[in-house]
Amino acid sequence: MRRTSRIIRIRGAAALAAGVLAVSLTACGGGGDDDSGGDEKDKGGGETGTTVTLPKLDGQSLEVAAVWTGAEQANFKKVLAEFEKRTGAKVTFVPAQDPIINFLGSKVAGGAPPDVAMLPQPGAIKQAVEKGWAKPLGAEAAKELGENYSQGWQDIGKVDGKQYGVYYKAANKSLIWYNAQVFENAGAAEPKTWDELLTAAQMVYDSGVTPFSVGGAEGWTLTDWFENVYLSQAGPEKYDQLARHEIKWTDPSVKEALTTLAGIWGKKDYVASGALGTDFPTSVTQTFTGGDQPKAGMVYEGDFAQVNIGETEAEVGTDAKVFPFPAVGDAPPVVSGGDAAVILEDSEASQALATFLASPDAARIHAGLGGYLSPNRNVPDSAYPNEVQRKIAKALVDSGDDFRFDMSDQAPQAFGGTPGKGEWKILQDFLKNPKDVAGTQAKLEADAAAAYGN
């Protein structure tokens, strides 16, 4: 997998976390102010204007593949509809399955690959390039990237110095959402450290509510838990080394992180029952339904959890609040993820779509629908539907290149991105038996060594 060469400062990560600390203090609002002076950043396009010129593509058609489902898919289709309106092209969304590289491989073998694929891992982009599927971005798309993205977000989409990916969708994956009524009933406060998190959890437990909801049926949620603990506890240098498999998963730092996780995952009745059979959407919705007695008081995951909260009667910012993942070590972690548009069938239409997705125009539409975060620095904060989302978006953009990308997404997909295998499966087994730290480390190292080839 592509190795990220840049060194990212923990100072910036701490600043990003600090910027999000105020998120849960403000109730959501439909209008609100634009904290960052969005009009200046909007390239003169305004809230409903256009910033990029697209070609007329009447009679041309495109297929776009992604693993997105439900509201996430529906919202993206509205972005594609705007592209159709402006160009005259016909765009078809193709539902894909994880791991998407395997899905694309079957499509390529059948002679019918989609024109564009939304790839959720830098490692997947690297594989698509190595297999000869991915095509470099053209001058117009590259120009949009240069104008709208920090260098760090551009570099994540590069392979061997060539730009292949447009990181259209980002995620702040260092957030814990909580049921405000549960916290109020328990007398709990938003924690800033791991010890304070454990104190809040005990207070929630003592009030009669299970502290945590975990979507253990989907292994990626568990890798995210681990990465936040590890980044904060072991520090950014070791995080980078482990992400590149320059240190082994049997390293004492991994033991420490797993032991820390076991303090929650292994504590009796701290995790809602049936976690291994609970998918991510359910892990969120069950935290914000059931009145004063939901199945759990807190759920860890990224800003995109708002999509699922929106399926309940809870209001983000009042009923559903959020705090940054607490500091386990010296500084709170900031882990980001994202989905990149990659061209598989090179054409005027596919290049135009990549250009559109790199522009503020596309991101502004999606931002207004909620549950979406763009790394595009020229999307005004006011494009987001509530103050919670505006604060999260501003904090991510303001961090520039000072973030850490999801570790499992940097790994070979066989290790870090395949359901029922590798890190996903091993951490599911660990959730089931959090006492087996040494055995979990040994399994992680064996699978990592096989996937990385070292």
GROMACS .gro file of C-alpha atoms in nm:
model
  454
    1MET     CA    1   0.000   0.000   0.000
    2ARG     CA    2   0.110   0.357  -0.058
    3ARG     CA    3   0.312   0.489   0.231
    4THR     CA    4   0.232   0.841   0.343
    5SER     CA    5   0.560   1.029   0.358
    6ARG     CA    6   0.453   1.353   0.517
    7ILE     CA    7   0.504   1.407   0.891
    8ILE     CA    8   0.192   1.543   1.056
    9ARG     CA    9   0.227   1.736   1.381
   10ILE     CA   10   0.035   1.633   1.689
   11ARG     CA   11   0.007   2.003   1.772
   12GLY     CA   12  -0.233   2.048   1.484
   13ALA     CA   13  -0.432   1.744   1.586
   14ALA     CA   14  -0.474   1.881   1.934
   15ALA     CA   15  -0.587   2.213   1.791
   16LEU     CA   16  -0.845   2.037   1.579
   17ALA     CA   17  -0.982   1.852   1.879
   18ALA     CA   18  -0.993   2.174   2.076
   19GLY     CA   19  -1.186   2.338   1.795
   20VAL     CA   20  -1.453   2.072   1.819
   21LEU     CA   21  -1.487   2.097   2.197
   22ALA     CA   22  -1.747   2.369   2.163
   23VAL     CA   23  -1.958   2.166   1.922
   24SER     CA   24  -2.201   2.015   2.169
   25LEU     CA   25  -2.262   2.340   2.353
   26THR     CA   26  -2.473   2.495   2.079
   27ALA     CA   27  -2.814   2.383   1.965
   28CYS     CA   28  -2.851   2.319   1.595
   29GLY     CA   29  -3.002   2.586   1.374
   30GLY     CA   30  -3.105   2.602   1.013
   31GLY     CA   31  -2.950   2.936   0.933
   32GLY     CA   32  -2.686   3.056   1.169
   33ASP     CA   33  -2.372   3.251   1.112
   34ASP     CA   34  -2.075   3.163   0.898
   35ASP     CA   35  -1.792   3.154   1.147
   36SER     CA   36  -1.516   3.153   0.890
   37GLY     CA   37  -1.635   3.423   0.656
   38GLY     CA   38  -1.761   3.175   0.403
   39ASP     CA   39  -1.842   3.438   0.143
   40GLU     CA   40  -1.473   3.512   0.108
   41LYS     CA   41  -1.386   3.145   0.068
   42ASP     CA   42  -1.661   3.072  -0.181
   43LYS     CA   43  -1.460   3.174  -0.489
   44GLY     CA   44  -1.727   3.430  -0.573
   45GLY     CA   45  -1.992   3.169  -0.639
   46GLY     CA   46  -2.220   3.244  -0.347
   47GLU     CA   47  -2.443   2.996  -0.173
   48THR     CA   48  -2.635   2.897  -0.487
   49GLY     CA   49  -2.390   3.005  -0.758
   50THR     CA   50  -2.144   2.802  -0.960
   51THR     CA   51  -1.766   2.808  -0.936
   52VAL     CA   52  -1.670   2.567  -1.213
   53THR     CA   53  -1.760   2.550  -1.581
   54LEU     CA   54  -1.860   2.205  -1.707
   55PRO     CA   55  -1.884   2.087  -2.070
   56LYS     CA   56  -2.209   1.997  -2.245
   57LEU     CA   57  -2.234   1.618  -2.248
   58ASP     CA   58  -2.572   1.553  -2.406
   59GLY     CA   59  -2.608   1.190  -2.506
   60GLN     CA   60  -2.319   1.069  -2.291
   61SER     CA   61  -2.368   0.834  -1.996
   62LEU     CA   62  -2.171   0.745  -1.685
   63GLU     CA   63  -2.177   0.479  -1.416
   64VAL     CA   64  -2.056   0.566  -1.067
   65ALA     CA   65  -1.995   0.287  -0.815
   66ALA     CA   66  -1.984   0.326  -0.437
   67VAL     CA   67  -2.058   0.117  -0.129
   68TRP     CA   68  -2.293   0.384   0.007
   69THR     CA   69  -2.645   0.281   0.103
   70GLY     CA   70  -2.955   0.442   0.254
   71ALA     CA   71  -2.951   0.815   0.315
   72GLU     CA   72  -2.583   0.841   0.221
   73GLN     CA   73  -2.657   0.700  -0.124
   74ALA     CA   74  -2.974   0.907  -0.165
   75ASN     CA   75  -2.791   1.229  -0.084
   76PHE     CA   76  -2.507   1.154  -0.325
   77LYS     CA   77  -2.762   1.089  -0.600
   78LYS     CA   78  -2.884   1.446  -0.554
   79VAL     CA   79  -2.531   1.566  -0.627
   80LEU     CA   80  -2.520   1.349  -0.938
   81ALA     CA   81  -2.858   1.490  -1.043
   82GLU     CA   82  -2.709   1.841  -1.039
   83PHE     CA   83  -2.424   1.719  -1.261
   84GLU     CA   84  -2.682   1.577  -1.501
   85LYS     CA   85  -2.873   1.905  -1.503
   86ARG     CA   86  -2.564   2.111  -1.580
   87THR     CA   87  -2.410   1.883  -1.844
   88GLY     CA   88  -2.693   1.683  -2.000
   89ALA     CA   89  -2.514   1.356  -1.922
   90LYS     CA   90  -2.696   1.056  -1.779
   91VAL     CA   91  -2.545   0.920  -1.455
   92THR     CA   92  -2.630   0.581  -1.306
   93PHE     CA   93  -2.536   0.493  -0.950
   94VAL     CA   94  -2.405   0.137  -0.915
   95PRO     CA   95  -2.429  -0.010  -0.562
   96ALA     CA   96  -2.102  -0.184  -0.473
   97GLN     CA   97  -2.009  -0.425  -0.198
   98ASP     CA   98  -1.712  -0.436   0.040
   99PRO     CA   99  -1.435  -0.490  -0.036
  100ILE     CA  100  -1.493  -0.263  -0.336
  101ILE     CA  101  -1.168  -0.372  -0.505
  102ASN     CA  102  -1.307  -0.725  -0.534
  103PHE     CA  103  -1.634  -0.586  -0.667
  104LEU     CA  104  -1.451  -0.376  -0.926
  105GLY     CA  105  -1.234  -0.674  -1.019
  106SER     CA  106  -1.542  -0.873  -1.118
  107LYS     CA  107  -1.671  -0.578  -1.322
  108VAL     CA  108  -1.337  -0.535  -1.500
  109ALA     CA  109  -1.317  -0.909  -1.570
  110GLY     CA  110  -1.665  -0.892  -1.720
  111GLY     CA  111  -1.563  -0.604  -1.944
  112ALA     CA  112  -1.800  -0.356  -1.781
  113PRO     CA  113  -1.624  -0.149  -1.516
  114PRO     CA  114  -1.799   0.164  -1.389
  115ASP     CA  115  -1.664   0.491  -1.525
  116VAL     CA  116  -1.592   0.629  -1.177
  117ALA     CA  117  -1.559   0.453  -0.842
  118MET     CA  118  -1.567   0.605  -0.494
  119LEU     CA  119  -1.282   0.431  -0.314
  120PRO     CA  120  -1.277   0.444   0.067
  121GLN     CA  121  -0.909   0.364   0.123
  122PRO     CA  122  -0.578   0.504  -0.006
  123GLY     CA  123  -0.472   0.141  -0.030
  124ALA     CA  124  -0.758   0.073  -0.269
  125ILE     CA  125  -0.645   0.360  -0.492
  126LYS     CA  126  -0.295   0.212  -0.496
  127GLN     CA  127  -0.433  -0.130  -0.589
  128ALA     CA  128  -0.648   0.017  -0.867
  129VAL     CA  129  -0.339   0.187  -1.011
  130GLU     CA  130  -0.122  -0.124  -0.981
  131LYS     CA  131  -0.387  -0.331  -1.159
  132GLY     CA  132  -0.401  -0.079  -1.442
  133TRP     CA  133  -0.763   0.015  -1.375
  134ALA     CA  134  -0.727   0.374  -1.253
  135LYS     CA  135  -0.667   0.664  -1.490
  136PRO     CA  136  -0.489   0.987  -1.392
  137LEU     CA  137  -0.693   1.301  -1.346
  138GLY     CA  138  -0.687   1.553  -1.628
  139ALA     CA  139  -0.577   1.914  -1.611
  140GLU     CA  140  -0.919   2.057  -1.520
  141ALA     CA  141  -0.977   1.821  -1.228
  142ALA     CA  142  -0.621   1.874  -1.106
  143LYS     CA  143  -0.673   2.251  -1.127
  144GLU     CA  144  -0.985   2.229  -0.909
  145LEU     CA  145  -0.797   2.017  -0.655
  146GLY     CA  146  -0.513   2.267  -0.640
  147GLU     CA  147  -0.751   2.556  -0.579
  148ASN     CA  148  -0.974   2.385  -0.324
  149TYR     CA  149  -0.771   2.130  -0.127
  150SER     CA  150  -0.478   2.142   0.111
  151GLN     CA  151  -0.165   1.965  -0.006
  152GLY     CA  152  -0.222   1.681   0.240
  153TRP     CA  153  -0.561   1.591   0.092
  154GLN     CA  154  -0.417   1.609  -0.259
  155ASP     CA  155  -0.126   1.383  -0.166
  156ILE     CA  156  -0.352   1.110  -0.025
  157GLY     CA  157  -0.501   1.074  -0.375
  158LYS     CA  158  -0.162   1.043  -0.546
  159VAL     CA  159   0.028   0.731  -0.646
  160ASP     CA  160   0.390   0.762  -0.759
  161GLY     CA  161   0.347   1.137  -0.790
  162LYS     CA  162   0.041   1.124  -1.018
  163GLN     CA  163  -0.302   1.244  -0.909
  164TYR     CA  164  -0.566   0.971  -0.929
  165GLY     CA  165  -0.812   1.049  -0.651
  166VAL     CA  166  -1.045   1.335  -0.560
  167TYR     CA  167  -1.121   1.312  -0.189
  168TYR     CA  168  -1.481   1.418  -0.219
  169LYS     CA  169  -1.601   1.305   0.123
  170ALA     CA  170  -1.412   1.325   0.451
  171ALA     CA  171  -1.487   1.222   0.805
  172ASN     CA  172  -1.385   1.339   1.148
  173LYS     CA  173  -1.366   1.000   1.316
  174SER     CA  174  -1.272   1.125   1.661
  175LEU     CA  175  -1.613   1.202   1.808
  176ILE     CA  176  -1.837   1.044   2.071
  177TRP     CA  177  -2.210   1.118   2.046
  178TYR     CA  178  -2.424   1.107   2.357
  179ASN     CA  179  -2.785   1.116   2.464
  180ALA     CA  180  -2.818   1.451   2.642
  181GLN     CA  181  -3.109   1.338   2.857
  182VAL     CA  182  -2.917   1.032   2.977
  183PHE     CA  183  -2.618   1.247   3.074
  184GLU     CA  184  -2.844   1.495   3.251
  185ASN     CA  185  -3.021   1.221   3.444
  186ALA     CA  186  -2.686   1.068   3.542
  187GLY     CA  187  -2.531   1.401   3.636
  188ALA     CA  188  -2.248   1.326   3.392
  189ALA     CA  189  -2.033   1.589   3.220
  190GLU     CA  190  -1.852   1.583   2.886
  191PRO     CA  191  -1.513   1.419   2.944
  192LYS     CA  192  -1.183   1.549   2.814
  193THR     CA  193  -0.963   1.256   2.926
  194TRP     CA  194  -0.999   0.880   2.920
  195ASP     CA  195  -1.028   0.867   3.297
  196GLU     CA  196  -1.307   1.123   3.282
  197LEU     CA  197  -1.477   0.912   3.014
  198LEU     CA  198  -1.468   0.611   3.245
  199THR     CA  199  -1.613   0.826   3.525
  200ALA     CA  200  -1.896   0.945   3.300
  201ALA     CA  201  -1.960   0.587   3.188
  202GLN     CA  202  -1.988   0.470   3.548
  203MET     CA  203  -2.233   0.749   3.626
  204VAL     CA  204  -2.447   0.652   3.326
  205TYR     CA  205  -2.430   0.288   3.433
  206ASP     CA  206  -2.530   0.377   3.789
  207SER     CA  207  -2.831   0.568   3.652
  208GLY     CA  208  -2.960   0.246   3.495
  209VAL     CA  209  -2.846   0.291   3.133
  210THR     CA  210  -2.579   0.090   2.953
  211PRO     CA  211  -2.293   0.331   2.881
  212PHE     CA  212  -2.188   0.237   2.525
  213SER     CA  213  -2.345   0.122   2.201
  214VAL     CA  214  -2.099  -0.053   1.967
  215GLY     CA  215  -2.170  -0.153   1.608
  216GLY     CA  216  -1.956  -0.464   1.625
  217ALA     CA  217  -2.116  -0.636   1.328
  218GLU     CA  218  -1.904  -0.406   1.111
  219GLY     CA  219  -1.535  -0.444   1.189
  220TRP     CA  220  -1.437  -0.098   1.068
  221THR     CA  221  -1.603   0.060   1.371
  222LEU     CA  222  -1.371  -0.142   1.595
  223THR     CA  223  -1.058  -0.042   1.402
  224ASP     CA  224  -1.165   0.320   1.451
  225TRP     CA  225  -1.192   0.268   1.827
  226PHE     CA  226  -0.842   0.120   1.832
  227GLU     CA  227  -0.689   0.393   1.615
  228ASN     CA  228  -0.812   0.675   1.836
  229VAL     CA  229  -0.683   0.509   2.152
  230TYR     CA  230  -0.352   0.420   1.986
  231LEU     CA  231  -0.287   0.763   1.832
  232SER     CA  232  -0.345   0.944   2.160
  233GLN     CA  233  -0.168   0.690   2.378
  234ALA     CA  234   0.128   0.585   2.163
  235GLY     CA  235   0.167   0.914   1.975
  236PRO     CA  236   0.182   1.011   1.608
  237GLU     CA  237   0.527   0.869   1.534
  238LYS     CA  238   0.434   0.517   1.644
  239TYR     CA  239   0.096   0.555   1.470
  240ASP     CA  240   0.276   0.620   1.141
  241GLN     CA  241   0.513   0.330   1.200
  242LEU     CA  242   0.234   0.086   1.275
  243ALA     CA  243   0.034   0.211   0.975
  244ARG     CA  244   0.334   0.126   0.753
  245HIS     CA  245   0.404  -0.198   0.944
  246GLU     CA  246   0.746  -0.070   1.041
  247ILE     CA  247   0.677  -0.195   1.392
  248LYS     CA  248   0.497  -0.518   1.470
  249TRP     CA  249   0.150  -0.558   1.613
  250THR     CA  250   0.319  -0.745   1.898
  251ASP     CA  251   0.481  -0.416   2.004
  252PRO     CA  252   0.416  -0.316   2.369
  253SER     CA  253   0.234  -0.002   2.248
  254VAL     CA  254  -0.033  -0.220   2.085
  255LYS     CA  255  -0.067  -0.423   2.404
  256GLU     CA  256  -0.123  -0.102   2.598
  257ALA     CA  257  -0.391   0.021   2.357
  258LEU     CA  258  -0.577  -0.310   2.353
  259THR     CA  259  -0.563  -0.325   2.732
  260THR     CA  260  -0.708   0.025   2.748
  261LEU     CA  261  -0.989  -0.072   2.511
  262ALA     CA  262  -1.060  -0.378   2.720
  263GLY     CA  263  -1.134  -0.143   3.008
  264ILE     CA  264  -1.458  -0.060   2.828
  265TRP     CA  265  -1.521  -0.357   2.599
  266GLY     CA  266  -1.453  -0.607   2.877
  267LYS     CA  267  -1.633  -0.436   3.163
  268LYS     CA  268  -1.956  -0.614   3.249
  269ASP     CA  269  -2.266  -0.443   3.107
  270TYR     CA  270  -2.072  -0.145   2.974
  271VAL     CA  271  -2.150  -0.235   2.611
  272ALA     CA  272  -2.507  -0.282   2.490
  273SER     CA  273  -2.596  -0.649   2.446
  274GLY     CA  274  -2.566  -0.806   2.104
  275ALA     CA  275  -2.285  -0.575   1.989
  276LEU     CA  276  -2.142  -0.833   1.747
  277GLY     CA  277  -2.482  -0.853   1.577
  278THR     CA  278  -2.540  -0.477   1.574
  279ASP     CA  279  -2.468  -0.287   1.253
  280PHE     CA  280  -2.343   0.068   1.261
  281PRO     CA  281  -2.675   0.246   1.182
  282THR     CA  282  -2.851   0.053   1.459
  283SER     CA  283  -2.570   0.130   1.704
  284VAL     CA  284  -2.650   0.498   1.651
  285THR     CA  285  -3.029   0.490   1.641
  286GLN     CA  286  -3.060   0.273   1.952
  287THR     CA  287  -2.869   0.540   2.145
  288PHE     CA  288  -3.130   0.804   2.061
  289THR     CA  289  -3.455   0.610   2.086
  290GLY     CA  290  -3.638   0.473   2.388
  291GLY     CA  291  -3.691   0.796   2.581
  292ASP     CA  292  -3.513   0.798   2.917
  293GLN     CA  293  -3.417   0.432   2.873
  294PRO     CA  294  -3.230   0.395   2.542
  295LYS     CA  295  -3.016   0.088   2.489
  296ALA     CA  296  -2.705   0.300   2.552
  297GLY     CA  297  -2.603   0.649   2.653
  298MET     CA  298  -2.309   0.697   2.415
  299VAL     CA  299  -2.196   0.580   2.072
  300TYR     CA  300  -1.854   0.638   1.920
  301GLU     CA  301  -1.816   0.728   1.554
  302GLY     CA  302  -1.761   1.010   1.310
  303ASP     CA  303  -1.958   1.313   1.203
  304PHE     CA  304  -2.152   1.095   0.954
  305ALA     CA  305  -2.347   0.949   1.248
  306GLN     CA  306  -2.573   1.252   1.204
  307VAL     CA  307  -2.735   1.078   0.907
  308ASN     CA  308  -2.850   0.799   1.137
  309ILE     CA  309  -2.946   1.033   1.419
  310GLY     CA  310  -3.167   1.203   1.162
  311GLU     CA  311  -3.367   0.880   1.136
  312THR     CA  312  -3.475   0.925   1.498
  313GLU     CA  313  -3.671   1.203   1.663
  314ALA     CA  314  -3.358   1.333   1.836
  315GLU     CA  315  -3.235   1.680   1.738
  316VAL     CA  316  -2.862   1.718   1.682
  317GLY     CA  317  -2.726   1.980   1.919
  318THR     CA  318  -3.003   1.944   2.177
  319ASP     CA  319  -3.104   1.578   2.224
  320ALA     CA  320  -2.795   1.438   2.053
  321LYS     CA  321  -2.470   1.605   2.152
  322VAL     CA  322  -2.107   1.528   2.080
  323PHE     CA  323  -1.763   1.564   2.232
  324PRO     CA  324  -1.415   1.495   2.090
  325PHE     CA  325  -1.266   1.153   2.158
  326PRO     CA  326  -1.098   1.203   2.497
  327ALA     CA  327  -0.722   1.220   2.540
  328VAL     CA  328  -0.583   0.884   2.641
  329GLY     CA  329  -0.227   1.017   2.640
  330ASP     CA  330  -0.085   1.367   2.613
  331ALA     CA  331  -0.323   1.496   2.345
  332PRO     CA  332  -0.667   1.404   2.210
  333PRO     CA  333  -0.660   1.210   1.883
  334VAL     CA  334  -0.786   1.334   1.547
  335VAL     CA  335  -0.838   1.056   1.295
  336SER     CA  336  -0.985   1.127   0.954
  337GLY     CA  337  -1.115   0.907   0.677
  338GLY     CA  338  -1.258   0.971   0.335
  339ASP     CA  339  -1.385   0.853  -0.001
  340ALA     CA  340  -1.210   0.943  -0.324
  341ALA     CA  341  -1.349   0.957  -0.676
  342VAL     CA  342  -1.124   0.756  -0.910
  343ILE     CA  343  -1.167   0.733  -1.288
  344LEU     CA  344  -1.168   0.381  -1.434
  345GLU     CA  345  -1.296   0.463  -1.783
  346ASP     CA  346  -1.130   0.777  -1.915
  347SER     CA  347  -1.361   1.006  -2.109
  348GLU     CA  348  -1.467   1.368  -2.129
  349ALA     CA  349  -1.767   1.284  -1.913
  350SER     CA  350  -1.575   1.100  -1.640
  351GLN     CA  351  -1.313   1.375  -1.623
  352ALA     CA  352  -1.591   1.634  -1.601
  353LEU     CA  353  -1.751   1.446  -1.311
  354ALA     CA  354  -1.417   1.432  -1.127
  355THR     CA  355  -1.379   1.807  -1.185
  356PHE     CA  356  -1.729   1.869  -1.051
  357LEU     CA  357  -1.667   1.656  -0.741
  358ALA     CA  358  -1.346   1.852  -0.675
  359SER     CA  359  -1.536   2.181  -0.686
  360PRO     CA  360  -1.722   2.361  -0.405
  361ASP     CA  361  -2.042   2.326  -0.611
  362ALA     CA  362  -2.085   1.953  -0.555
  363ALA     CA  363  -1.975   1.960  -0.191
  364ARG     CA  364  -2.208   2.252  -0.111
  365ILE     CA  365  -2.510   2.049  -0.223
  366HIS     CA  366  -2.413   1.745  -0.018
  367ALA     CA  367  -2.319   1.956   0.285
  368GLY     CA  368  -2.668   2.105   0.300
  369LEU     CA  369  -2.821   1.758   0.325
  370GLY     CA  370  -2.637   1.672   0.648
  371GLY     CA  371  -2.419   1.378   0.752
  372TYR     CA  372  -2.140   1.489   0.521
  373LEU     CA  373  -1.804   1.657   0.566
  374SER     CA  374  -1.590   1.797   0.287
  375PRO     CA  375  -1.213   1.854   0.295
  376ASN     CA  376  -1.272   2.123   0.030
  377ARG     CA  377  -1.156   2.445   0.195
  378ASN     CA  378  -1.371   2.664  -0.031
  379VAL     CA  379  -1.703   2.523   0.089
  380PRO     CA  380  -1.850   2.792   0.317
  381ASP     CA  381  -1.933   2.688   0.671
  382SER     CA  382  -2.282   2.825   0.614
  383ALA     CA  383  -2.345   2.544   0.363
  384TYR     CA  384  -2.380   2.300   0.651
  385PRO     CA  385  -2.729   2.261   0.801
  386ASN     CA  386  -2.656   2.317   1.169
  387GLU     CA  387  -2.403   2.467   1.406
  388VAL     CA  388  -2.272   2.126   1.514
  389GLN     CA  389  -2.179   2.033   1.159
  390ARG     CA  390  -2.037   2.380   1.088
  391LYS     CA  391  -1.800   2.355   1.383
  392ILE     CA  392  -1.685   2.005   1.284
  393ALA     CA  393  -1.629   2.110   0.922
  394LYS     CA  394  -1.444   2.428   1.015
  395ALA     CA  395  -1.217   2.241   1.255
  396LEU     CA  396  -1.122   1.986   0.988
  397VAL     CA  397  -1.049   2.245   0.720
  398ASP     CA  398  -0.861   2.469   0.962
  399SER     CA  399  -0.632   2.178   1.053
  400GLY     CA  400  -0.481   2.193   0.702
  401ASP     CA  401  -0.243   1.900   0.673
  402ASP     CA  402  -0.236   1.837   1.048
  403PHE     CA  403  -0.444   1.521   1.069
  404ARG     CA  404  -0.393   1.146   1.071
  405PHE     CA  405  -0.568   0.933   0.811
  406ASP     CA  406  -0.749   0.619   0.922
  407MET     CA  407  -0.482   0.352   0.981
  408SER     CA  408  -0.680   0.055   0.851
  409ASP     CA  409  -0.758   0.250   0.533
  410GLN     CA  410  -0.384   0.289   0.473
  411ALA     CA  411  -0.330  -0.086   0.508
  412PRO     CA  412  -0.357  -0.347   0.234
  413GLN     CA  413  -0.727  -0.415   0.194
  414ALA     CA  414  -0.680  -0.782   0.281
  415PHE     CA  415  -0.573  -0.673   0.629
  416GLY     CA  416  -0.753  -0.346   0.697
  417GLY     CA  417  -1.064  -0.346   0.483
  418THR     CA  418  -1.221  -0.688   0.429
  419PRO     CA  419  -1.530  -0.810   0.619
  420GLY     CA  420  -1.467  -1.133   0.808
  421LYS     CA  421  -1.090  -1.117   0.764
  422GLY     CA  422  -0.779  -0.947   0.895
  423GLU     CA  423  -0.804  -0.663   1.142
  424TRP     CA  424  -1.183  -0.638   1.118
  425LYS     CA  425  -1.238  -1.002   1.216
  426ILE     CA  426  -0.962  -1.011   1.478
  427LEU     CA  427  -1.100  -0.705   1.659
  428GLN     CA  428  -1.448  -0.857   1.647
  429ASP     CA  429  -1.301  -1.161   1.819
  430PHE     CA  430  -1.136  -0.928   2.070
  431LEU     CA  431  -1.467  -0.754   2.140
  432LYS     CA  432  -1.604  -1.101   2.217
  433ASN     CA  433  -1.308  -1.188   2.441
  434PRO     CA  434  -1.123  -0.871   2.554
  435LYS     CA  435  -0.908  -1.069   2.795
  436ASP     CA  436  -0.705  -1.223   2.511
  437VAL     CA  437  -0.469  -0.932   2.446
  438ALA     CA  438  -0.162  -1.142   2.363
  439GLY     CA  439  -0.353  -1.375   2.132
  440THR     CA  440  -0.511  -1.080   1.955
  441GLN     CA  441  -0.171  -0.921   1.903
  442ALA     CA  442  -0.028  -1.243   1.760
  443LYS     CA  443  -0.317  -1.281   1.515
  444LEU     CA  444  -0.295  -0.918   1.407
  445GLU     CA  445   0.077  -0.949   1.342
  446ALA     CA  446   0.041  -1.274   1.146
  447ASP     CA  447  -0.226  -1.129   0.918
  448ALA     CA  448  -0.045  -0.796   0.881
  449ALA     CA  449   0.283  -0.963   0.788
  450ALA     CA  450   0.106  -1.169   0.522
  451ALA     CA  451  -0.074  -0.866   0.377
  452TYR     CA  452   0.222  -0.625   0.382
  453GLY     CA  453   0.467  -0.892   0.272
  454ASN     CA  454   0.722  -0.821   0.545
   0.00000   0.00000   0.00000
